[in-house]
Short mmCIF file of C-alpha atoms and ligand atoms in Angstrom, two decimals:
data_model
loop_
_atom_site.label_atom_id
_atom_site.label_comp_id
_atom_site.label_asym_id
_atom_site.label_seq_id
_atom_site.Cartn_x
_atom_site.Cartn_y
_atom_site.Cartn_z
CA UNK A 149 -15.72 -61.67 43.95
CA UNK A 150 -17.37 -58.67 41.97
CA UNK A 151 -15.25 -56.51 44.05
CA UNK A 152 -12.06 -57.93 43.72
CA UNK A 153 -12.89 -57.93 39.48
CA UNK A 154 -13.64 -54.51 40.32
CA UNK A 155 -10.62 -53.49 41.97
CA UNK A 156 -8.55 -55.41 39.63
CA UNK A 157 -10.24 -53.54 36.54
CA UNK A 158 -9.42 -50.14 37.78
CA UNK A 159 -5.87 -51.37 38.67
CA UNK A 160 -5.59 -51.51 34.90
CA UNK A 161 -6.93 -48.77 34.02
CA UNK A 162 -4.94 -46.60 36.44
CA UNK A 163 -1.79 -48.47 35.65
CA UNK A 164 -1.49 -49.45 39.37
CA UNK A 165 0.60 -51.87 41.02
CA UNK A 166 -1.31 -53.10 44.59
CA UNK A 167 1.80 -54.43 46.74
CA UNK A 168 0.36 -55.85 50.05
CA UNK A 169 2.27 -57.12 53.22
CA UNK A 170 1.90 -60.29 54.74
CA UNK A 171 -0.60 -59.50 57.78
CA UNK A 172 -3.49 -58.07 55.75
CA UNK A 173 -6.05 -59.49 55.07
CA UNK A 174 -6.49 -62.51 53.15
CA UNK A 175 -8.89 -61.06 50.43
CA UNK A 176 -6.73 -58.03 50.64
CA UNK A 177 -3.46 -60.58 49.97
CA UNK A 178 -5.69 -62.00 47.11
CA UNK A 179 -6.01 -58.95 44.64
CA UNK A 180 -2.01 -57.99 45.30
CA UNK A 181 0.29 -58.41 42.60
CA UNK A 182 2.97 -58.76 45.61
CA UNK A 183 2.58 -59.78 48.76
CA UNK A 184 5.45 -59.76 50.97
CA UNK A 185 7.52 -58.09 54.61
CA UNK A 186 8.42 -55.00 54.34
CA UNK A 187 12.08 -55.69 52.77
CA UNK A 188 10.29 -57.15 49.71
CA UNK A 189 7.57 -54.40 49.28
CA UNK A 190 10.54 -51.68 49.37
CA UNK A 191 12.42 -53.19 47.16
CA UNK A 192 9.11 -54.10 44.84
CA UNK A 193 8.02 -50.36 44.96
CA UNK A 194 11.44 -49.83 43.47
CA UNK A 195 11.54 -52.12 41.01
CA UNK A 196 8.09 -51.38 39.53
CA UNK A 197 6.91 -49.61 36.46
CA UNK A 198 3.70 -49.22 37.62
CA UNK A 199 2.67 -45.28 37.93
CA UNK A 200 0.29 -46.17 40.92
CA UNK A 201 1.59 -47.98 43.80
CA UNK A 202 -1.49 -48.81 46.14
CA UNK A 203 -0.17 -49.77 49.47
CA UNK A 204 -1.99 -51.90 51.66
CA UNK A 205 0.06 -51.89 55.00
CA UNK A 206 0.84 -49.64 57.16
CA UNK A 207 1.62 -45.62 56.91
CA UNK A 208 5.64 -45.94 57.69
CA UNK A 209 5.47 -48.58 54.77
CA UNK A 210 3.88 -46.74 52.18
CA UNK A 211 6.10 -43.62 53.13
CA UNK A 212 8.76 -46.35 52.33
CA UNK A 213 8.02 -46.24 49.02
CA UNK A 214 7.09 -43.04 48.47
CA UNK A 215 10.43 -41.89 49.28
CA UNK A 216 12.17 -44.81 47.43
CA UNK A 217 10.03 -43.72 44.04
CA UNK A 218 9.43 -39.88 44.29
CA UNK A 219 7.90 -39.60 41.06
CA UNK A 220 4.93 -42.55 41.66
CA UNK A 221 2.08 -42.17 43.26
CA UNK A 222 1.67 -43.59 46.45
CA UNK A 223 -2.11 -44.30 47.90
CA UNK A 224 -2.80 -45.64 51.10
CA UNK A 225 -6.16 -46.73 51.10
CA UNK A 226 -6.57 -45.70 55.01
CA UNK A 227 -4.53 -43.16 56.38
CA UNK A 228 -5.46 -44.28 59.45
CA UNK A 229 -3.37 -47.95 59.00
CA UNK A 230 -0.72 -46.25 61.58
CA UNK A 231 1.84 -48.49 63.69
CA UNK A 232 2.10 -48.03 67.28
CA UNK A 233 5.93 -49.13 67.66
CA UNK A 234 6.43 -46.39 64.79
CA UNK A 235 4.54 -43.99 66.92
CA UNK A 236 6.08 -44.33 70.09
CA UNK A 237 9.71 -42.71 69.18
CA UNK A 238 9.88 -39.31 68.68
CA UNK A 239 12.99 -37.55 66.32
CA UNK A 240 14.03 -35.81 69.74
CA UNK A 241 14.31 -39.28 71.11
CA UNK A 242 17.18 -39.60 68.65
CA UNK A 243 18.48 -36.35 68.74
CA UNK A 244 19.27 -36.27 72.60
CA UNK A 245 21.29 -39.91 72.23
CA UNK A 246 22.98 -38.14 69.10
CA UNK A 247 24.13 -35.10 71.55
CA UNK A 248 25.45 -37.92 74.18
CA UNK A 249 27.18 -39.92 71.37
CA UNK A 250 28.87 -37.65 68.97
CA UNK A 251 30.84 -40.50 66.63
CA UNK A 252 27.38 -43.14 67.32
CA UNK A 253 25.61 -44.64 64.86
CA UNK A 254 21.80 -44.70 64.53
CA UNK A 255 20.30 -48.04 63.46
CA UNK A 256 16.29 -47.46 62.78
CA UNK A 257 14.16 -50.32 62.23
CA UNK A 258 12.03 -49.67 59.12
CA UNK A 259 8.92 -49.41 61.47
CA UNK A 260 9.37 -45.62 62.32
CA UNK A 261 8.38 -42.30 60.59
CA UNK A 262 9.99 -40.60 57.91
CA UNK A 263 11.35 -37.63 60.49
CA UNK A 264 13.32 -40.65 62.33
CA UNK A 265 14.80 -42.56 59.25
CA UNK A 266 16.17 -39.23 58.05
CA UNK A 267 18.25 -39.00 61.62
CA UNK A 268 19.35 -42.54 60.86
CA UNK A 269 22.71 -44.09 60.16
CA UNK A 270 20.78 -46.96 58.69
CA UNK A 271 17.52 -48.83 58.31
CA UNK A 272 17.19 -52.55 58.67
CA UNK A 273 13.80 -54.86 58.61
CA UNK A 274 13.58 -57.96 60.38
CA UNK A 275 15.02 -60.05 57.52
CA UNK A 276 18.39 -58.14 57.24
CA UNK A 277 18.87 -56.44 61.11
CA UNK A 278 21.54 -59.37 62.09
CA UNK A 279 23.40 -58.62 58.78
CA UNK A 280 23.66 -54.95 58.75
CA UNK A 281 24.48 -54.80 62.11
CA UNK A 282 27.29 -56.85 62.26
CA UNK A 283 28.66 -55.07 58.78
CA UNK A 284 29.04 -51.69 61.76
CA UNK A 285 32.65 -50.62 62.63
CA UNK A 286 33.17 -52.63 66.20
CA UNK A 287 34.34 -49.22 67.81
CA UNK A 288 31.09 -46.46 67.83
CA UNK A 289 28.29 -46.71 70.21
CA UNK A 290 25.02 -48.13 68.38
CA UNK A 291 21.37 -46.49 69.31
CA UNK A 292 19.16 -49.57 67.85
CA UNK A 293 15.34 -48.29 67.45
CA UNK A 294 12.43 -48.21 68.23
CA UNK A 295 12.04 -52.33 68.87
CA UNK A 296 13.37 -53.51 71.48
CA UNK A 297 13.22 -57.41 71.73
CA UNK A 298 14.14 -57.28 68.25
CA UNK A 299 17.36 -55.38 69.51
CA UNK A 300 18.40 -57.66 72.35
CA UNK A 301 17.75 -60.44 69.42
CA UNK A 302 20.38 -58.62 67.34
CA UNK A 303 22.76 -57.87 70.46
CA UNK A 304 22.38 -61.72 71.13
CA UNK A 305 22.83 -63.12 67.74
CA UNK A 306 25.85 -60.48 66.97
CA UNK A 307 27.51 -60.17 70.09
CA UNK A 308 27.42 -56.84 70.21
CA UNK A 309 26.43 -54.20 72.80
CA UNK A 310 23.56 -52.06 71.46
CA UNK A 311 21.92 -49.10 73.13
CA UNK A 312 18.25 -49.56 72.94
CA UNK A 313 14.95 -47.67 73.07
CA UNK A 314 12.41 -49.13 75.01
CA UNK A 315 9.58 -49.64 72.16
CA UNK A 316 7.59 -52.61 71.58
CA UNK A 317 4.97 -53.55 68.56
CA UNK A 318 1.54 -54.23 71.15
CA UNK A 319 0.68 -57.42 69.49
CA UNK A 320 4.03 -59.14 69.47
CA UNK A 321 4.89 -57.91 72.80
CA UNK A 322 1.66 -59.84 73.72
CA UNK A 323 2.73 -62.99 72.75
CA UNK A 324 4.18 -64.43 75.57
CA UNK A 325 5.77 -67.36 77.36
CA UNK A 326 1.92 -68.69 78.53
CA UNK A 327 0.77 -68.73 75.16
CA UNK A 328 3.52 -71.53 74.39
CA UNK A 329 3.66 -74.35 76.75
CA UNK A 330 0.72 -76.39 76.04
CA UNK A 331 0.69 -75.86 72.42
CA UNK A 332 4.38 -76.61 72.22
CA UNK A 333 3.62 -79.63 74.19
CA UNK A 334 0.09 -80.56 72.11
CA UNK A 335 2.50 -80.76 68.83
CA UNK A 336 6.09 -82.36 69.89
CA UNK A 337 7.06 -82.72 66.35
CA UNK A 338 6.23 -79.17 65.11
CA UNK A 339 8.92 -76.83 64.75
CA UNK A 340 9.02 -73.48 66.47
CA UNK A 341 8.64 -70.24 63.89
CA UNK A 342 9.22 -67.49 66.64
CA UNK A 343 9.20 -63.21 65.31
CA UNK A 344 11.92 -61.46 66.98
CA UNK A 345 9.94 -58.29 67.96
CA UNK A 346 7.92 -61.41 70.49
CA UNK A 347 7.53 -59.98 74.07
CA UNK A 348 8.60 -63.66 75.33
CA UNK A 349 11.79 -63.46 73.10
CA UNK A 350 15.09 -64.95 73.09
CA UNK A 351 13.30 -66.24 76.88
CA UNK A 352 11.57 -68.42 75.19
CA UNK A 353 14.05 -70.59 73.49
CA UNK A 354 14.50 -72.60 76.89
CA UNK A 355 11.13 -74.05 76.10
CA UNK A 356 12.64 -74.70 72.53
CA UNK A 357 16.16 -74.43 72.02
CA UNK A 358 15.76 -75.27 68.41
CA UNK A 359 13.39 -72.09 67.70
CA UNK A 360 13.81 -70.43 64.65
CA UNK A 361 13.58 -66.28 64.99
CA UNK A 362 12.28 -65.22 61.64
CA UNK A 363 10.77 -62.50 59.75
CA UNK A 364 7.70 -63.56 57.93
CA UNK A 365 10.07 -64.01 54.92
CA UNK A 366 11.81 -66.28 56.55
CA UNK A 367 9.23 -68.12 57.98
CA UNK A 368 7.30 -68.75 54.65
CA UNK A 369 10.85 -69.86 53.01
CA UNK A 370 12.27 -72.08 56.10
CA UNK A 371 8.43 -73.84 56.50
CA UNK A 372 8.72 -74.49 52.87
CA UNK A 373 12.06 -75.82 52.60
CA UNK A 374 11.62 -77.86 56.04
CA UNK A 375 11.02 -81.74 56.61
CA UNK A 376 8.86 -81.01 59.34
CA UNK A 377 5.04 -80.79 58.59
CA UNK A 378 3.74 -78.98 61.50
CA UNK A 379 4.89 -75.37 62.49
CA UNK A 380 3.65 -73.31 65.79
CA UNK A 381 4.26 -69.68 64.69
CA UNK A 382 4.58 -66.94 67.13
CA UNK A 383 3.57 -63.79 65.06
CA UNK A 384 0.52 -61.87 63.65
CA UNK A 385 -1.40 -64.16 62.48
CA UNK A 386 -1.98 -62.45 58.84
CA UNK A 387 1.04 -64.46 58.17
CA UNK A 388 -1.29 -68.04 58.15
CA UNK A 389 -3.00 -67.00 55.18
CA UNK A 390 0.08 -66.83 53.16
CA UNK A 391 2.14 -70.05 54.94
CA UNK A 392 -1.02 -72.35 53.96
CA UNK A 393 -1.02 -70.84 50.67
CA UNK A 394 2.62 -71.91 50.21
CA UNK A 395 2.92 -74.97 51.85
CA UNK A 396 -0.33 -76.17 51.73
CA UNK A 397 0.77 -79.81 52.28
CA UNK A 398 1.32 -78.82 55.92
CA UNK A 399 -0.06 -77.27 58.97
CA UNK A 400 0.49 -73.91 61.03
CA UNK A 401 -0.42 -73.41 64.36
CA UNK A 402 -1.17 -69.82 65.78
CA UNK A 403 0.57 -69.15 69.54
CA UNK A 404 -1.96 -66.66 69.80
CA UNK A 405 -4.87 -66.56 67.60
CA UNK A 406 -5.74 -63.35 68.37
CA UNK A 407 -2.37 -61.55 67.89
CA UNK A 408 -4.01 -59.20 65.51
CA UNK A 409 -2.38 -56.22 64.22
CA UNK A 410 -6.21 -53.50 64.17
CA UNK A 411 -4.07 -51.01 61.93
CA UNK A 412 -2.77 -53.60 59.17
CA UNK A 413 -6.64 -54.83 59.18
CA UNK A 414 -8.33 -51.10 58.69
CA UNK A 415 -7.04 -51.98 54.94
CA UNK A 416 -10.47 -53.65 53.65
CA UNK A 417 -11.21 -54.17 49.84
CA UNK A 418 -13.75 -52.35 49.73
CA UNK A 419 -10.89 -49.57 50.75
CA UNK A 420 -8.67 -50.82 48.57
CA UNK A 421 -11.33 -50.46 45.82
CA UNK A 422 -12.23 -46.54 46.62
CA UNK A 423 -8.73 -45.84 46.86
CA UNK A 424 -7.83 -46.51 42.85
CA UNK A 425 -11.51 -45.23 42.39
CA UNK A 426 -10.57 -41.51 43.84
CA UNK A 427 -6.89 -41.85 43.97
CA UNK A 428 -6.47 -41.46 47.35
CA UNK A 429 -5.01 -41.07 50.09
CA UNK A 430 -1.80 -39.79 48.72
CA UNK A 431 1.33 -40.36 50.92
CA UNK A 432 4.04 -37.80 50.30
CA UNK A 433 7.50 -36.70 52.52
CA UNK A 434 8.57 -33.47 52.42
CA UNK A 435 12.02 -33.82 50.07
CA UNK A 436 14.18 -31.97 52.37
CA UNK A 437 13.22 -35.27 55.32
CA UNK A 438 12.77 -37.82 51.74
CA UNK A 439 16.22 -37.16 50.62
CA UNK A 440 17.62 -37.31 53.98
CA UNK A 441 15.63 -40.36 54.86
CA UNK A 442 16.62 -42.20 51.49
CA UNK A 443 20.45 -42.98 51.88
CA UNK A 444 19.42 -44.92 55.37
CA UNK A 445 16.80 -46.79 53.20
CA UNK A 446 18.91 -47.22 50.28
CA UNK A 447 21.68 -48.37 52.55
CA UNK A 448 18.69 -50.99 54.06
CA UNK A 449 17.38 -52.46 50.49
CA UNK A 450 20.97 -53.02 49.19
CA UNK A 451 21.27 -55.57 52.18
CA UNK A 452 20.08 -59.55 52.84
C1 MLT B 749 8.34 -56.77 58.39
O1 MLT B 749 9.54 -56.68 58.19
O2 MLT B 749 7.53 -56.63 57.49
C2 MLT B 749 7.84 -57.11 59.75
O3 MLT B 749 8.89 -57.13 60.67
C3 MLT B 749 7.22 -58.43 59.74
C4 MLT B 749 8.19 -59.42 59.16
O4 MLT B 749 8.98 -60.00 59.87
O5 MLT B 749 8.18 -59.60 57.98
#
């Protein structure tokens, strides 16, 4: 409690905005003055007025920003919130399909490093992939990166044929088919919340056919808007805090309670506190990779 007065006392006083994504922490989620997916927090870091814009995500995410806003200040309150999926495709990965497919078009999922979204065509999140891939010209190859069940989720759901790297977030990935069954089965009536980058994937909508694949966005607005009052939810499980919060009048049921995300968690209050204390740790982008990197993100926010 003293903490969180603490934190939000400084945020004044360093005129600070603290924009926080949906798997942090809950205390974390409490002292944000948004709390969103990564769409929203781009497009918040944008919008704000704030000098400060105290990120509590991941690094890719707060890089986000600080290349949409190059003249805020962007703090990440542990430079060591990384994002293995981000990590695991390298801007030679790129450039070698790029030398194979003159005329193709790179598609990067927001969850990659600066170096990769400046090679991109586009970036997408979760909440907007299906959209801005479909908007592509139907004739030129399409390298979709670095996620790949969230890829053969777009191929599916857009009918088209996408070249894809072989990444994977480790905690969705983990969520699979034998995490399902029995809760599926303990809670007939629940409806099926299912995040596309889930290692079971599109295979699991034979248990469900009805499943809805949604970002965390999506999830918090379809579980409010629904009839039904029970959800199982196949994603981190930061996401609870925020679905009971909003639809408190109904209940959410973790596919794998321990689908924990350890980087989105190294973000602690106490963190979040000696970041607006010492101002730190700054997250810049060279501008010669920013301004590269900003038409595929500019291109990403203007979509969904
Ligand atoms: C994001 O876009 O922030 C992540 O994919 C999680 C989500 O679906 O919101």
């Amino acid at each position: 409690e003293a903490l969180a007065q603490e934190v939000l006392r400084l945020k004044r006083e360093r005129n600070a905005v603290i924009l926080a994504h949906s798997y942090q922490l809950p205390e974390v989620q409490e002292v944000a003055d948004f709390v969103g997916d990564s769409l929203g927090l781009a497009r918040e870091a944008q919008r704000t007025r704030a000098e400060v814009i105290v990120f509590c995500g991941v690094h890719f995410m707060a890089e986000t920003a600080a290349i949409l806003n190059p003249e805020k200040t962007v703090l990440l309150p542990d430079l060591e919130a990384g994002c293995s999926l981000a990590d695991s495709l390298r801007p030679e990965d790129v450039l070698a399909w790029k030398a194979k497919h003159p005329d193709g078009i790179v598609v990067a999922y927001v969850n990659t490093k600066a170096e990769v979204k400046a090679l991109a065509d586009v970036c997408v999140t979760s909440a907007n992939a299906v959209e801005v891939v479909s908007r592509l010209p139907q004739d030129r190859p399409i390298y979709f990166v670095p996620d790949m069940f969230l890829g053969a989720h777009v191929a599916r759901v857009t009918g088209r044929r996408l070249d894809l790297f072989p990444g994977e977030c480790h905690v969705h990935a983990g969520i699979r088919e034998e995490h399902l069954k029995a809760l599926l089965e303990a809670h007939p009536g629940a409806e099926f919340l299912i995040h596309p980058e889930c290692g079971c994937g599109s295979g699991c909508l034979y248990l469900k056919p009805d499943a809805k694949m949604l970002s965390t966005e999506g999830m918090v607005r379809y579980a409010k808007g629904a009839e039904a009052r029970e959800f199982v939810v196949a994603t981190e499980v930061g996401i609870l805090h925020r679905l009971k919060k909003e639809a408190p009048e109904k209940a959410f049921f973790p596919v794998k309670p321990d689908a924990v995300c350890e980087y989105m968690k190294r973000i602690t209050l106490e963190k979040v506190y000696l970041s607006l204390k010492e101002m730190r740790h700054v997250v810049r982008v060279p501008e010669e990779v920013a301004r590269r990197a900003r038409r595929a993100l500019e291109a990403m926010v203007a979509v969904g």
